[in-house]
Amino acid sequence: ERFARKVDEKGIVLVQEIAPDLPTLSLDPKRFAQIFNNLLDNAGKYTPAGGRIAVSAQVVTAAGKPTLTIAVQDSGPGIALEEQEKIFHFFYRSPDHVGIHQGIGIGLALARQLAEAQGGTLQVESTAGMGATFTLQFPLPSSLTQSVNCHY
């Protein structure tokens, strides 16, 4: 709800690219919601008025290993390379954004910790000035053959 309000207020375009028939995972739905909400909140916070946020979900297979891959891409200011690992530390805030954006530096650290506790990973790819893409991945059993809808 908070994210929807922020998107509306700032006139942000939200694009969803969700593959049909995503597999069901045995994740804690409450913790998954926390991860996803933190990623959306972060994207909404840093995307400028009139900007764009894209959310995608699909199964990606690399080296024969399938993963459920969820990406949240924003059109914000991006993250300098030297800060890309620091943003996952509790209470870290980029000196460039202190006083400009609200927050205390917990959301991304908590999101990564919760993802890892459920067997997943959370990474960021970004170039300063070009936005950021946060990618959440959960391994799938290679024997997975039946696909059913996965709802958040």
Short mmCIF file of C-alpha atoms in Angstrom, two decimals:
data_model
loop_
_atom_site.label_atom_id
_atom_site.label_comp_id
_atom_site.label_asym_id
_atom_site.label_seq_id
_atom_site.Cartn_x
_atom_site.Cartn_y
_atom_site.Cartn_z
CA GLU A 1 0.00 0.00 0.00
CA ARG A 2 2.80 2.41 0.90
CA PHE A 3 4.59 1.53 -2.34
CA ALA A 4 1.43 2.05 -4.44
CA ARG A 5 0.90 5.46 -2.86
CA LYS A 6 4.52 6.47 -3.53
CA VAL A 7 4.29 5.33 -7.17
CA ASP A 8 1.05 7.29 -7.67
CA GLU A 9 2.36 10.43 -5.97
CA LYS A 10 5.57 10.46 -8.03
CA GLY A 11 3.97 9.45 -11.33
CA ILE A 12 6.26 6.43 -11.64
CA VAL A 13 5.56 3.94 -14.42
CA LEU A 14 5.42 0.38 -13.05
CA VAL A 15 6.13 -2.39 -15.56
CA GLN A 16 5.53 -6.05 -14.68
CA GLU A 17 7.00 -8.92 -16.70
CA ILE A 18 5.91 -12.06 -14.88
CA ALA A 19 6.36 -15.38 -16.69
CA PRO A 20 3.27 -17.58 -16.71
CA ASP A 21 3.21 -20.77 -14.66
CA LEU A 22 6.02 -19.99 -12.25
CA PRO A 23 6.84 -22.88 -9.92
CA THR A 24 5.73 -22.92 -6.32
CA LEU A 25 8.52 -22.62 -3.76
CA SER A 26 8.52 -23.64 -0.13
CA LEU A 27 9.33 -20.22 1.26
CA ASP A 28 8.03 -18.46 4.33
CA PRO A 29 5.39 -16.20 2.73
CA LYS A 30 5.75 -13.55 5.43
CA ARG A 31 9.53 -13.34 4.99
CA PHE A 32 9.25 -13.39 1.19
CA ALA A 33 6.79 -10.49 1.43
CA GLN A 34 9.32 -8.60 3.59
CA ILE A 35 12.06 -9.13 1.02
CA PHE A 36 9.88 -8.09 -1.90
CA ASN A 37 8.40 -5.09 -0.08
CA ASN A 38 11.88 -3.88 0.90
CA LEU A 39 13.02 -4.08 -2.74
CA LEU A 40 9.93 -2.24 -3.97
CA ASP A 41 10.20 0.38 -1.23
CA ASN A 42 13.85 0.98 -2.10
CA ALA A 43 13.04 1.33 -5.81
CA GLY A 44 10.19 3.74 -5.05
CA LYS A 45 12.41 5.80 -2.77
CA TYR A 46 15.20 6.33 -5.30
CA THR A 47 13.24 6.49 -8.57
CA PRO A 48 12.60 10.13 -9.50
CA ALA A 49 9.18 11.53 -10.35
CA GLY A 50 8.14 10.29 -13.77
CA GLY A 51 10.69 7.46 -13.60
CA ARG A 52 10.24 3.76 -14.22
CA ILE A 53 10.33 0.61 -12.10
CA ALA A 54 10.28 -2.82 -13.76
CA VAL A 55 9.55 -6.04 -11.89
CA SER A 56 10.21 -9.37 -13.57
CA ALA A 57 9.96 -13.00 -12.49
CA GLN A 58 11.06 -16.00 -14.50
CA VAL A 59 12.86 -19.32 -14.30
CA VAL A 60 16.46 -19.01 -15.47
CA THR A 61 18.70 -22.03 -16.06
CA ALA A 62 22.46 -21.58 -15.93
CA ALA A 63 24.91 -24.50 -15.99
CA GLY A 64 21.94 -26.86 -15.82
CA LYS A 65 20.68 -25.38 -12.56
CA PRO A 66 17.25 -23.70 -12.64
CA THR A 67 16.50 -20.74 -10.39
CA LEU A 68 13.45 -18.62 -9.79
CA THR A 69 14.80 -15.17 -10.63
CA ILE A 70 12.98 -12.03 -9.53
CA ALA A 71 14.39 -8.65 -10.54
CA VAL A 72 13.43 -5.14 -9.48
CA GLN A 73 14.94 -2.48 -11.74
CA ASP A 74 14.67 1.24 -11.06
CA SER A 75 15.62 4.39 -12.94
CA GLY A 76 17.14 6.07 -9.90
CA PRO A 77 20.62 7.56 -9.48
CA GLY A 78 22.37 4.20 -9.46
CA ILE A 79 24.94 2.93 -7.00
CA ALA A 80 28.67 3.48 -7.29
CA LEU A 81 30.68 0.26 -7.59
CA GLU A 82 32.49 0.85 -4.30
CA GLU A 83 29.15 1.05 -2.46
CA GLN A 84 27.43 -1.96 -4.01
CA GLU A 85 28.42 -4.39 -1.26
CA LYS A 86 28.17 -1.80 1.53
CA ILE A 87 24.46 -1.20 0.89
CA PHE A 88 23.79 -4.72 2.21
CA HIS A 89 25.37 -3.87 5.59
CA PHE A 90 23.00 -2.92 8.40
CA PHE A 91 22.74 0.85 8.95
CA TYR A 92 24.86 1.76 5.93
CA ARG A 93 23.59 4.80 4.02
CA SER A 94 25.36 6.29 1.06
CA PRO A 95 26.82 9.66 2.02
CA ASP A 96 25.35 10.99 -1.25
CA HIS A 97 21.79 10.25 -0.09
CA VAL A 98 21.80 11.01 3.65
CA GLY A 99 19.35 13.82 4.27
CA ILE A 100 17.78 13.45 0.82
CA HIS A 101 15.98 10.11 1.22
CA GLN A 102 14.42 8.77 4.39
CA GLY A 103 15.61 5.54 5.95
CA ILE A 104 18.13 4.16 8.39
CA GLY A 105 19.86 1.55 6.23
CA ILE A 106 18.08 -1.62 7.29
CA GLY A 107 15.90 -2.64 4.32
CA LEU A 108 18.44 -4.09 1.90
CA ALA A 109 20.53 -5.74 4.62
CA LEU A 110 17.43 -7.40 6.03
CA ALA A 111 16.24 -8.43 2.55
CA ARG A 112 19.56 -10.15 1.81
CA GLN A 113 19.64 -11.85 5.21
CA LEU A 114 16.08 -13.15 4.78
CA ALA A 115 16.81 -14.36 1.23
CA GLU A 116 19.91 -16.24 2.39
CA ALA A 117 18.02 -17.76 5.34
CA GLN A 118 15.67 -19.33 2.78
CA GLY A 119 18.44 -20.60 0.49
CA GLY A 120 18.39 -17.66 -1.90
CA THR A 121 20.66 -14.82 -2.93
CA LEU A 122 20.19 -11.09 -3.40
CA GLN A 123 22.57 -9.16 -5.64
CA VAL A 124 22.71 -5.70 -7.19
CA GLU A 125 23.93 -4.53 -10.59
CA SER A 126 24.27 -0.82 -11.13
CA THR A 127 26.20 1.96 -12.75
CA ALA A 128 26.17 5.34 -11.06
CA GLY A 129 23.66 7.56 -12.84
CA MET A 130 21.97 4.62 -14.61
CA GLY A 131 19.61 3.08 -12.04
CA ALA A 132 19.95 -0.24 -10.24
CA THR A 133 18.70 -3.80 -10.67
CA PHE A 134 18.25 -5.97 -7.59
CA THR A 135 18.09 -9.68 -8.42
CA LEU A 136 16.64 -12.21 -6.02
CA GLN A 137 17.31 -15.87 -6.86
CA PHE A 138 16.05 -19.10 -5.33
CA PRO A 139 17.37 -22.45 -6.58
CA LEU A 140 14.81 -24.90 -7.94
CA PRO A 141 15.11 -28.67 -7.86
CA SER A 142 16.39 -29.86 -11.25
CA SER A 143 13.68 -32.49 -11.24
CA LEU A 144 11.03 -29.79 -11.24
CA THR A 145 8.74 -30.59 -14.14
CA GLN A 146 5.34 -29.44 -13.00
CA SER A 147 4.76 -25.71 -13.02
CA VAL A 148 2.00 -24.00 -11.13
CA ASN A 149 1.27 -20.36 -10.49
CA CYS A 150 3.35 -18.74 -7.77
CA HIS A 151 1.53 -15.86 -6.13
CA TYR A 152 2.91 -13.27 -3.75
#
